[in-house]
Coordinates of C-alpha atoms and ligand atoms in Angstrom, one line a residue:
Chain A
M1 CA 0.0 0.0 0.0
L2 CA 2.6 2.5 1.2
K3 CA 6.3 2.2 0.5
L4 CA 9.2 4.5 1.3
D5 CA 12.3 3.7 -0.7
N6 CA 15.7 5.1 0.5
V7 CA 14.2 8.5 1.4
H8 CA 16.5 11.4 2.2
A9 CA 15.0 14.7 3.5
A10 CA 16.3 17.9 4.9
Y11 CA 15.0 21.1 6.5
D12 CA 16.9 23.9 4.7
S13 CA 20.4 22.4 4.6
V14 CA 20.1 20.2 7.7
V15 CA 19.7 16.6 6.6
V16 CA 17.2 14.8 8.9
L17 CA 16.3 11.6 7.0
R18 CA 19.2 9.6 5.7
G19 CA 17.8 6.7 3.7
V20 CA 14.5 5.6 5.2
S21 CA 12.9 2.6 3.7
L22 CA 9.7 1.1 5.1
Q23 CA 6.6 -0.5 3.9
V24 CA 3.0 -0.7 5.1
N25 CA 0.8 -3.4 3.6
Q26 CA -2.9 -3.2 3.1
G27 CA -4.9 -3.7 6.3
E28 CA -1.8 -3.6 8.6
I29 CA -1.1 -1.5 11.7
V30 CA 2.6 -0.7 11.6
C31 CA 4.4 1.4 14.2
L32 CA 7.4 3.6 13.8
L33 CA 9.4 3.9 17.1
G34 CA 12.1 6.3 17.8
A35 CA 13.5 8.8 20.4
N36 CA 13.0 12.6 20.3
G37 CA 14.4 14.1 17.2
A38 CA 14.9 10.8 15.4
G39 CA 12.9 11.9 12.4
K40 CA 9.5 10.3 13.0
T41 CA 7.4 13.4 12.5
T42 CA 9.5 14.3 9.5
T43 CA 8.8 10.9 7.9
L44 CA 5.0 11.5 8.3
R45 CA 5.2 15.0 7.0
L46 CA 7.1 13.7 4.0
I47 CA 4.5 11.1 3.3
S48 CA 1.8 13.8 3.5
G49 CA 3.6 16.0 1.1
L50 CA 4.4 18.9 3.4
I51 CA 8.1 18.3 2.6
H52 CA 9.6 16.7 -0.4
P53 CA 12.5 14.2 -0.4
L54 CA 16.0 15.1 -1.6
Q55 CA 16.3 11.6 -2.9
G56 CA 14.3 8.4 -2.8
K57 CA 10.7 7.6 -3.5
V58 CA 7.3 7.5 -1.7
C59 CA 4.8 5.3 -3.4
L60 CA 1.1 4.8 -2.6
E61 CA -0.3 1.7 -4.3
D62 CA 2.8 1.6 -6.5
K63 CA 2.4 5.1 -7.8
P64 CA 5.0 7.7 -6.8
I65 CA 3.4 10.5 -4.7
H66 CA 6.4 12.4 -3.3
H67 CA 6.2 15.2 -5.9
L68 CA 2.5 15.9 -5.1
S69 CA 1.1 18.6 -2.9
P70 CA -0.5 17.8 0.5
E71 CA -3.9 18.5 -1.0
A72 CA -3.4 16.0 -3.8
I73 CA -2.1 13.4 -1.4
A74 CA -5.1 13.9 0.9
R75 CA -7.4 13.3 -2.1
L76 CA -5.6 10.0 -2.8
G77 CA -6.7 8.8 0.6
V78 CA -3.9 9.6 3.0
A79 CA -5.1 11.1 6.2
H80 CA -2.8 12.5 8.9
V81 CA -3.4 13.0 12.5
P82 CA -0.5 15.3 13.2
E83 CA 1.6 15.9 16.2
G84 CA -0.3 18.3 18.5
R85 CA -3.6 17.3 16.9
R86 CA -4.0 20.6 15.1
I87 CA -7.8 20.9 15.7
F88 CA -9.1 24.2 14.2
P89 CA -9.4 26.2 17.4
G90 CA -12.0 28.7 16.1
L91 CA -14.3 26.1 14.6
T92 CA -16.7 23.8 16.4
V93 CA -16.3 20.0 16.8
R94 CA -19.0 19.4 14.2
E95 CA -17.3 21.9 11.7
N96 CA -13.9 20.3 12.3
L97 CA -15.5 17.0 11.4
I98 CA -17.2 18.4 8.3
L99 CA -13.9 19.7 7.0
G100 CA -12.4 16.3 7.5
A101 CA -14.3 15.2 4.4
S102 CA -12.8 18.0 2.3
N103 CA -10.7 15.6 0.3
R104 CA -13.7 13.7 -0.9
R105 CA -15.5 14.6 -4.1
R106 CA -19.2 15.2 -4.1
V107 CA -20.2 14.5 -0.6
N108 CA -23.9 15.1 -0.1
K109 CA -25.5 16.4 3.1
V110 CA -27.1 13.0 3.9
E111 CA -23.9 11.1 3.6
L112 CA -22.1 13.7 5.6
T113 CA -24.6 13.6 8.4
S114 CA -24.5 9.8 8.5
D115 CA -20.7 9.9 8.6
I116 CA -20.8 12.3 11.5
K117 CA -23.2 10.1 13.3
K118 CA -20.9 7.1 12.9
M119 CA -18.1 9.2 14.4
F120 CA -20.4 9.9 17.4
E121 CA -20.9 6.2 17.8
I122 CA -17.2 5.6 17.9
F123 CA -16.5 8.6 20.0
P124 CA -19.6 9.2 22.2
D125 CA -18.0 12.1 24.1
L126 CA -17.8 14.2 20.9
E127 CA -21.6 14.2 20.4
K128 CA -22.2 16.3 23.5
L129 CA -19.4 18.6 22.5
Q130 CA -20.4 19.0 18.9
N131 CA -21.1 22.7 19.2
A132 CA -18.0 23.4 21.4
L133 CA -15.2 25.4 19.8
G134 CA -12.0 23.4 19.2
W135 CA -9.8 25.3 21.6
T136 CA -12.1 24.5 24.6
L137 CA -11.5 20.7 24.3
S138 CA -9.2 18.8 26.6
G139 CA -6.1 17.0 25.2
G140 CA -7.9 13.7 25.1
Q141 CA -11.0 15.1 23.5
Q142 CA -8.8 16.8 20.9
Q143 CA -7.1 13.6 20.1
M144 CA -10.4 11.8 19.7
L145 CA -11.6 14.7 17.5
A146 CA -8.4 14.6 15.4
I147 CA -8.9 10.9 14.8
A148 CA -12.6 11.3 14.0
R149 CA -11.8 14.2 11.6
S150 CA -9.2 12.0 9.8
L151 CA -11.7 9.2 9.5
M152 CA -14.2 11.6 7.8
A153 CA -11.8 11.5 4.9
H154 CA -12.5 7.8 4.3
P155 CA -8.8 7.2 4.3
K156 CA -7.0 4.3 2.7
I157 CA -4.2 4.8 5.1
L158 CA -4.1 6.7 8.4
L159 CA -0.9 8.4 9.6
M160 CA -0.8 9.0 13.3
D161 CA 1.9 11.0 15.1
E162 CA 2.3 10.2 18.8
P163 CA -1.3 9.8 19.6
S164 CA -0.4 9.0 23.3
L165 CA 1.5 12.3 23.8
G166 CA 0.3 14.2 26.8
L167 CA -2.5 11.9 27.6
G168 CA -3.2 10.0 30.8
P169 CA -2.8 6.2 30.8
I170 CA -6.6 5.5 30.6
V171 CA -7.1 7.8 27.7
V172 CA -4.0 6.3 26.0
Q173 CA -5.6 2.9 26.3
Q174 CA -8.9 4.2 24.8
V175 CA -7.1 5.8 21.9
F176 CA -5.3 2.6 21.0
S177 CA -8.3 0.5 21.4
V178 CA -10.1 2.8 19.0
I179 CA -7.1 2.5 16.5
K180 CA -7.5 -1.3 16.7
Q181 CA -11.2 -1.0 16.3
I182 CA -10.9 1.2 13.2
N183 CA -8.4 -1.1 11.7
E184 CA -10.5 -4.2 12.3
T185 CA -14.0 -2.9 11.4
M186 CA -13.2 -0.4 8.6
G187 CA -10.1 -2.1 7.3
T188 CA -8.1 1.1 7.5
T189 CA -4.4 0.7 7.2
V190 CA -2.5 2.5 9.9
L191 CA 1.0 3.8 10.3
V192 CA 1.5 5.0 13.9
V193 CA 4.5 6.9 15.2
E194 CA 5.1 6.4 18.9
Q195 CA 7.6 6.7 21.8
N196 CA 5.3 4.5 24.0
A197 CA 6.6 1.3 22.5
V198 CA 4.6 -1.1 24.7
I199 CA 1.2 0.2 23.8
A200 CA 2.1 0.7 20.1
L201 CA 3.5 -2.8 19.7
S202 CA 0.5 -4.2 21.5
V203 CA -1.8 -3.2 18.6
A204 CA 0.7 -3.2 15.7
S205 CA 1.6 -6.3 13.7
R206 CA 5.0 -5.0 12.7
G207 CA 7.3 -2.2 13.7
Y208 CA 10.3 -0.1 12.7
V209 CA 12.8 1.7 14.8
I210 CA 14.3 4.9 13.6
E211 CA 17.4 6.5 14.9
N212 CA 19.1 9.7 13.6
G213 CA 17.1 9.5 10.4
R214 CA 17.8 5.9 9.7
I215 CA 15.8 2.7 10.2
V216 CA 18.0 0.6 12.5
L217 CA 15.6 -2.2 13.3
E218 CA 12.5 -3.8 11.9
G219 CA 10.4 -6.8 12.6
K220 CA 7.2 -8.4 13.9
A221 CA 5.7 -6.6 16.9
S222 CA 6.2 -9.6 19.2
D223 CA 9.9 -9.8 18.2
L224 CA 10.5 -6.2 18.8
L225 CA 8.8 -6.4 22.2
N226 CA 11.3 -9.0 23.2
N227 CA 14.3 -7.3 21.6
T228 CA 16.9 -6.2 24.1
E229 CA 17.8 -3.0 22.3
V230 CA 14.2 -2.0 22.1
R231 CA 13.6 -2.9 25.7
E232 CA 16.6 -0.8 26.7
A233 CA 15.7 2.2 24.7
Y234 CA 11.9 2.3 25.1
L235 CA 10.8 0.1 27.9
G236 CA 12.4 1.9 30.8
G237 CA 16.1 2.0 31.9
R238 CA 18.0 4.1 29.4
R239 CA 15.0 6.0 28.1
T240 CA 15.4 9.7 28.4
C241 CA 12.5 12.0 27.7
I242 CA 12.3 15.7 27.3
Chain B
M1 CA -33.0 73.2 12.7
S2 CA -33.6 71.7 16.1
T3 CA -30.8 70.3 18.2
L4 CA -32.2 66.8 17.9
S5 CA -32.4 66.8 14.1
L6 CA -28.9 68.4 14.0
I7 CA -27.6 65.5 16.0
G8 CA -29.5 63.1 13.8
Q9 CA -28.0 64.7 10.8
I10 CA -24.5 64.4 12.1
L11 CA -25.0 60.8 13.2
F12 CA -26.4 59.8 9.9
A13 CA -23.5 61.4 8.0
G14 CA -21.0 59.8 10.4
L15 CA -22.5 56.4 10.1
A16 CA -22.4 56.6 6.3
I17 CA -18.8 57.6 6.1
G18 CA -18.1 55.1 8.8
G19 CA -19.7 52.5 6.5
V20 CA -17.0 53.2 4.0
Y21 CA -14.2 52.9 6.6
T22 CA -15.8 49.6 7.6
L23 CA -15.7 48.2 4.1
V24 CA -12.0 49.2 3.7
A25 CA -11.2 47.8 7.1
L26 CA -13.0 44.5 6.4
G27 CA -10.7 44.0 3.4
I28 CA -7.6 44.6 5.6
V29 CA -8.9 42.2 8.3
L30 CA -9.8 39.4 5.9
I31 CA -6.4 39.4 4.2
Y32 CA -4.7 39.7 7.5
R33 CA -6.6 36.7 8.9
A34 CA -6.1 34.6 5.9
T35 CA -2.4 35.3 5.3
N36 CA -1.0 37.3 8.2
V37 CA -0.3 40.1 5.7
V38 CA -1.0 43.7 6.6
N39 CA -2.0 45.0 3.2
F40 CA -0.9 48.6 2.8
A41 CA -2.5 48.8 -0.6
Q42 CA -6.0 48.2 0.6
G43 CA -6.7 51.9 0.7
D44 CA -5.6 52.2 -2.9
F45 CA -8.2 49.6 -4.0
T46 CA -10.8 52.3 -3.2
M47 CA -9.0 54.7 -5.6
L48 CA -8.7 52.0 -8.2
G49 CA -12.4 51.1 -7.9
A50 CA -13.4 54.8 -8.2
Y51 CA -11.2 55.3 -11.3
V52 CA -12.3 52.1 -13.0
L53 CA -15.9 53.2 -12.5
F54 CA -15.0 56.7 -13.8
A55 CA -13.4 55.3 -16.9
L56 CA -16.3 52.9 -17.6
S57 CA -19.1 55.4 -16.9
N58 CA -17.5 58.6 -18.2
G59 CA -19.4 59.8 -21.3
E60 CA -22.3 57.5 -20.5
K61 CA -21.4 55.1 -23.4
I62 CA -22.7 52.2 -21.3
N63 CA -25.5 52.1 -18.8
F64 CA -24.2 53.3 -15.4
F65 CA -25.3 50.2 -13.5
V66 CA -23.7 47.9 -16.1
A67 CA -20.6 50.0 -15.7
F68 CA -20.8 49.6 -12.0
L69 CA -21.0 45.8 -12.2
L70 CA -18.2 45.7 -14.8
A71 CA -16.1 47.8 -12.5
L72 CA -16.6 45.2 -9.7
V73 CA -15.5 42.4 -12.2
V74 CA -12.4 44.5 -13.1
M75 CA -11.7 44.8 -9.4
A76 CA -12.0 41.0 -8.9
V77 CA -9.5 40.4 -11.7
L78 CA -7.2 43.0 -10.2
G79 CA -7.5 41.2 -6.9
L80 CA -6.4 38.0 -8.4
L81 CA -3.5 39.7 -10.2
F82 CA -2.6 41.4 -6.9
E83 CA -2.6 38.1 -5.1
L84 CA -0.5 36.4 -7.8
G85 CA 1.9 39.2 -8.1
V86 CA 2.4 40.3 -4.5
Y87 CA 1.5 37.5 -2.2
Y88 CA 1.9 34.2 -4.0
P89 CA 5.6 34.4 -5.0
L90 CA 6.5 35.4 -1.4
R91 CA 4.1 33.2 0.5
N92 CA 6.7 30.9 2.0
R93 CA 8.8 33.8 3.3
S94 CA 8.1 35.7 6.6
F95 CA 5.4 38.3 6.6
L96 CA 7.7 41.2 6.1
P97 CA 8.7 40.8 2.4
V98 CA 5.0 40.6 1.5
V99 CA 4.1 43.6 3.6
I100 CA 6.9 45.6 1.8
A101 CA 5.6 44.3 -1.5
T102 CA 2.1 45.7 -0.7
I103 CA 3.7 49.1 0.0
G104 CA 5.4 48.8 -3.3
A105 CA 2.1 47.9 -5.0
S106 CA 0.5 50.9 -3.3
I107 CA 3.1 53.3 -4.7
M108 CA 2.7 51.7 -8.1
F109 CA -1.1 52.0 -8.1
Q110 CA -1.0 55.6 -7.2
N111 CA 1.6 56.5 -9.8
G112 CA -0.1 54.4 -12.4
A113 CA -3.4 56.2 -11.8
L114 CA -1.6 59.5 -11.9
A115 CA 0.0 58.6 -15.2
I116 CA -3.3 57.4 -16.8
F117 CA -5.8 59.8 -15.4
G118 CA -3.6 62.9 -14.6
P119 CA -3.7 65.1 -11.6
M120 CA -7.1 66.6 -12.3
P121 CA -9.7 65.4 -9.7
Q122 CA -12.6 63.6 -11.4
K123 CA -16.3 63.3 -10.6
V124 CA -18.4 60.2 -10.6
R125 CA -22.2 60.3 -10.6
P126 CA -24.1 59.0 -7.5
V127 CA -25.8 55.7 -7.7
I128 CA -29.3 57.2 -7.4
Y129 CA -29.7 60.1 -9.9
A130 CA -32.8 62.0 -8.7
S131 CA -33.9 65.4 -9.6
G132 CA -34.1 67.9 -6.8
N133 CA -31.6 67.9 -4.0
G134 CA -30.6 64.2 -4.2
G135 CA -32.1 63.1 -1.0
I136 CA -35.1 63.1 1.3
T137 CA -35.9 65.1 4.4
L138 CA -37.5 63.3 7.3
G139 CA -38.0 64.8 10.7
G140 CA -35.7 67.7 9.9
V141 CA -32.9 65.3 8.9
F142 CA -31.7 65.4 5.3
F143 CA -31.0 61.9 4.0
D144 CA -28.7 62.1 1.0
Y145 CA -29.4 59.1 -1.3
Q146 CA -25.8 58.3 -1.8
Y147 CA -25.3 58.1 2.0
I148 CA -28.4 55.8 2.2
V149 CA -26.9 53.6 -0.5
I150 CA -23.6 53.4 1.3
L151 CA -25.3 52.4 4.6
V152 CA -27.5 49.8 2.9
V153 CA -24.6 48.3 1.0
T154 CA -22.4 48.2 4.1
L155 CA -25.1 46.5 6.2
A156 CA -26.0 44.1 3.4
L157 CA -22.4 43.1 2.9
V158 CA -21.7 42.7 6.6
L159 CA -24.7 40.5 6.9
L160 CA -23.9 38.4 3.8
Q161 CA -20.4 38.0 4.9
Y162 CA -21.5 36.8 8.3
L163 CA -23.9 34.3 6.7
F164 CA -21.2 33.1 4.4
F165 CA -18.6 32.5 7.1
E166 CA -21.1 31.0 9.5
Y167 CA -23.3 28.8 7.3
T168 CA -21.4 27.7 4.3
V169 CA -18.8 25.0 4.0
L170 CA -16.7 27.2 1.8
G171 CA -16.8 29.8 4.5
K172 CA -15.6 27.2 7.0
K173 CA -12.8 26.2 4.7
M174 CA -11.7 29.8 4.4
Q175 CA -11.7 30.0 8.2
A176 CA -9.8 26.8 8.5
T177 CA -7.2 28.2 6.1
S178 CA -6.7 31.3 8.2
Q179 CA -6.4 29.2 11.4
D180 CA -3.9 26.5 10.2
K181 CA -2.8 26.3 6.6
D182 CA -0.8 23.1 6.8
M183 CA -3.6 21.2 8.5
A184 CA -6.1 22.6 6.0
R185 CA -3.9 21.3 3.2
M186 CA -3.6 17.8 4.8
L187 CA -7.4 17.7 4.8
G188 CA -7.4 18.4 1.1
I189 CA -8.6 22.0 1.3
P190 CA -7.2 23.8 -1.7
V191 CA -5.5 26.5 0.4
S192 CA -4.2 28.6 -2.5
I193 CA -7.7 28.9 -3.9
M194 CA -9.1 29.9 -0.5
I195 CA -6.4 32.6 -0.3
A196 CA -7.0 33.8 -3.8
L197 CA -10.7 34.1 -3.0
T198 CA -9.9 36.1 0.0
Y199 CA -7.8 38.6 -1.9
I200 CA -10.4 38.8 -4.7
Y201 CA -13.2 39.5 -2.2
S202 CA -11.1 42.1 -0.3
T203 CA -10.2 43.9 -3.5
V204 CA -13.8 43.9 -4.6
I205 CA -15.1 45.4 -1.4
G206 CA -12.2 47.9 -1.4
G207 CA -13.1 48.9 -4.9
L208 CA -16.8 49.0 -4.1
S209 CA -16.2 51.4 -1.2
G210 CA -14.3 53.6 -3.5
M211 CA -17.1 53.6 -6.1
L212 CA -19.5 54.5 -3.4
V213 CA -17.6 57.5 -2.0
A214 CA -16.5 58.7 -5.4
P215 CA -19.6 61.0 -5.8
I216 CA -18.9 62.5 -2.3
F217 CA -15.2 63.0 -2.6
F218 CA -13.4 63.8 -5.7
V219 CA -11.5 61.0 -7.4
T220 CA -7.8 61.5 -7.2
H221 CA -4.8 59.2 -7.2
K222 CA -4.3 60.0 -3.5
M223 CA -7.9 59.4 -2.4
G224 CA -7.1 55.9 -1.0
V225 CA -4.3 57.2 1.3
M226 CA -6.6 58.9 3.9
L227 CA -9.3 56.2 3.6
G228 CA -6.7 53.5 4.1
L229 CA -5.3 55.3 7.1
K230 CA -8.7 55.7 8.7
A231 CA -9.5 52.0 8.0
F232 CA -6.3 51.0 9.8
A233 CA -7.2 53.2 12.7
A234 CA -10.6 51.6 12.7
T235 CA -9.2 48.1 12.7
I236 CA -6.8 48.9 15.5
C237 CA -9.4 50.5 17.6
G238 CA -11.8 47.6 17.0
G239 CA -9.2 45.0 17.6
F240 CA -6.7 44.1 14.9
G241 CA -7.7 41.0 12.9
D242 CA -11.2 41.0 14.3
V243 CA -14.1 41.2 11.9
R244 CA -16.5 42.6 14.5
G245 CA -13.8 45.1 15.5
A246 CA -13.5 46.3 11.9
I247 CA -17.3 46.9 11.7
L248 CA -17.6 48.6 15.0
G249 CA -14.4 50.5 14.7
G250 CA -15.3 51.8 11.2
L251 CA -18.7 53.0 12.2
A252 CA -17.5 54.5 15.5
L253 CA -14.7 56.3 13.8
G254 CA -17.1 57.8 11.2
V255 CA -19.5 59.0 13.9
I256 CA -16.7 60.4 16.1
E257 CA -15.2 62.2 13.2
S258 CA -18.6 63.6 12.2
F259 CA -19.3 65.0 15.7
G260 CA -15.8 66.3 16.0
A261 CA -16.1 68.2 12.8
A262 CA -19.5 69.6 13.8
F263 CA -18.7 70.7 17.3
I264 CA -15.0 71.1 17.5
S265 CA -13.4 71.8 14.2
T266 CA -13.8 70.9 10.6
V267 CA -10.2 71.7 9.8
Y268 CA -8.9 69.1 12.2
K269 CA -11.5 66.4 11.1
D270 CA -8.9 64.0 10.0
A271 CA -6.9 64.5 13.2
F272 CA -9.7 63.0 15.3
S273 CA -9.3 59.5 14.0
L274 CA -5.5 59.7 14.5
L275 CA -6.1 61.0 18.0
L276 CA -8.4 58.2 18.7
L277 CA -5.9 55.7 17.3
L278 CA -3.2 57.2 19.6
L279 CA -5.5 56.9 22.6
F280 CA -6.3 53.3 21.9
L281 CA -2.6 52.4 21.3
L282 CA -1.8 54.0 24.7
I283 CA -4.8 52.7 26.7
R284 CA -6.1 49.6 25.1
P285 CA -3.7 48.5 22.3
Q286 CA -5.6 45.2 21.8
G287 CA -8.6 47.3 20.7
I288 CA -12.2 46.6 21.7
F289 CA -12.3 43.0 20.8
G290 CA -8.8 41.9 19.8
E291 CA -5.4 40.7 20.7
K292 CA -2.4 43.0 21.2
V293 CA -1.0 44.4 18.0
A294 CA 2.5 44.2 19.3
E295 CA 2.2 40.5 20.0
K296 CA 0.7 39.9 16.6
A297 CA 3.5 41.7 14.8
Ligands
ATP1 N1 10.8 22.8 10.8 C1 12.1 22.4 11.1 N2 13.2 23.1 10.7 C2 14.4 22.6 11.0 N3 14.7 21.5 11.6 C3 13.7 20.7 12.0 C4 12.3 21.1 11.8 N4 11.5 20.2 12.3 C5 12.3 19.2 12.8 N5 13.6 19.6 12.6 C6 14.7 18.7 13.1 O1 14.6 17.5 12.4 C7 15.0 16.4 13.3 C8 13.9 15.4 13.4 O2 12.7 16.0 13.8 P1 11.3 15.2 14.0 O3 10.3 16.3 14.4 O4 11.1 14.5 12.8 O5 11.6 14.3 15.2 P2 10.6 13.3 15.9 O6 11.2 11.9 15.8 O7 9.3 13.5 15.5 O8 10.8 13.8 17.4 P3 9.8 14.0 18.6 O9 9.6 12.6 19.2 O10 10.4 14.9 19.5 O11 8.5 14.5 18.0 C9 15.3 17.1 14.6 O12 16.7 17.1 14.8 C10 14.7 18.5 14.5 O13 15.5 19.4 15.2
MG2 MG1 7.6 14.2 16.4

């Protein structure tokens, strides 16, 4: 479904990705683990077209997309729940959801309303908040809204950037069970970036570890969970967080 | 003339001219919100609108109302060219190069108008051409038709704009664009089109306000300077970047100016708005509704 092939990328002249190759197959949940500044967010921004690679290819369903604009990539069915959620603060929950469908052609009112209703079934909290402005939501509610908004796009693949960031353990559990649920019931392919390796590997089927802009490890989720390097780096001990 | 009708008269004139400030101010605010650019050429759009209407309606070769609509279309095209020429090439830079480019455009517009139309002030006919004194008297207050037109147009536009931004998906997409461009793009919202639409609309209402004041003032290549300045004062008093602030600030400024001219001094009429601006900057720099200007810049 999605394939990155030896991708290099830079901000101005600072090279941040140095040959990232990874692959996400149809229907999979894949996680990308890495420490602060490893290049996880950059990888997702690159897939979304916010930045373009210096070298290498990004393919969606075997077609190169790395030269396209973010708008065009969204229309191809790539949805992105970015770092920091990026809810539109001055729009209501409902309006945020409606705009989630902007990448789809010809969405009629009935379809839109029924899609929003589906989101309220998955995220019951959002229904009560539907007329609240984005900025008034708590971190957890914002994360739920960000996920719901991305689902309004009917994505083929969902990119999620550290969905657990800043959330309490119970909400983190909820978020990941929703990710699992979406993947199982809607068949949405997911690429999730995380620092919380335990929770990410518990829902993912495969994972990659990125360090200094390079993929240093890849494997099945269960293997990574038992890998000593991963354990040392992400499951306590050596882990340093800012 | 009774005191009451005198006050009514001054209030009416103030609101009408305030309506013009509001329209110019709205253009400034919408562009600022969409792109973080303070457009110093916004005042000149009034001058361009007035001149385009003058050129099209002069000699009455075409029906005035057709000329009026054509002038609005010309302004829309100018708005798109302005966006493509001034904003688009510099969109990925900081706000400063774009702001400087708008100042350059302002100078170019004024000198261009001077070169084409010369230094002679020109006259444009009022929208309603009635015999007699060009207005009606009610309760001792004289209502000039052109002033009525200005007020009606201002109110109608403010209402339409409100409905547009509140109740249409396109309006919401434009709001989303002004709140977070990258996120809007990742949702598939064509951000460049939203921004182009904003520039086009702002240019059209700027031109429209010029076409509406043209019969009251003379049309000169400098007519936008003072109007633009007043509109800036209105947006800062109202709260920079706030639509309600632009509306309230524009109308309030018109009224204050009108009373100041009637009771204090006509000569210093233009000074009142600058005085008000200074007062606001000293006492309440964030304006009535808004955020602090200094923090924004
Ligand atoms: N806009 C930018 N301009 C310049 N350098 C940047 C920019 N964004 C990120 N970087 C640099 O790129 C590197 C990778 O950043 P990235 O945001 O991809 O890391 P990350 O893995 O997402 O980290 P975190 O876990 O902290 O979110 C970092 O060294 C960072 O300093
Ligand atoms: Mg990150």
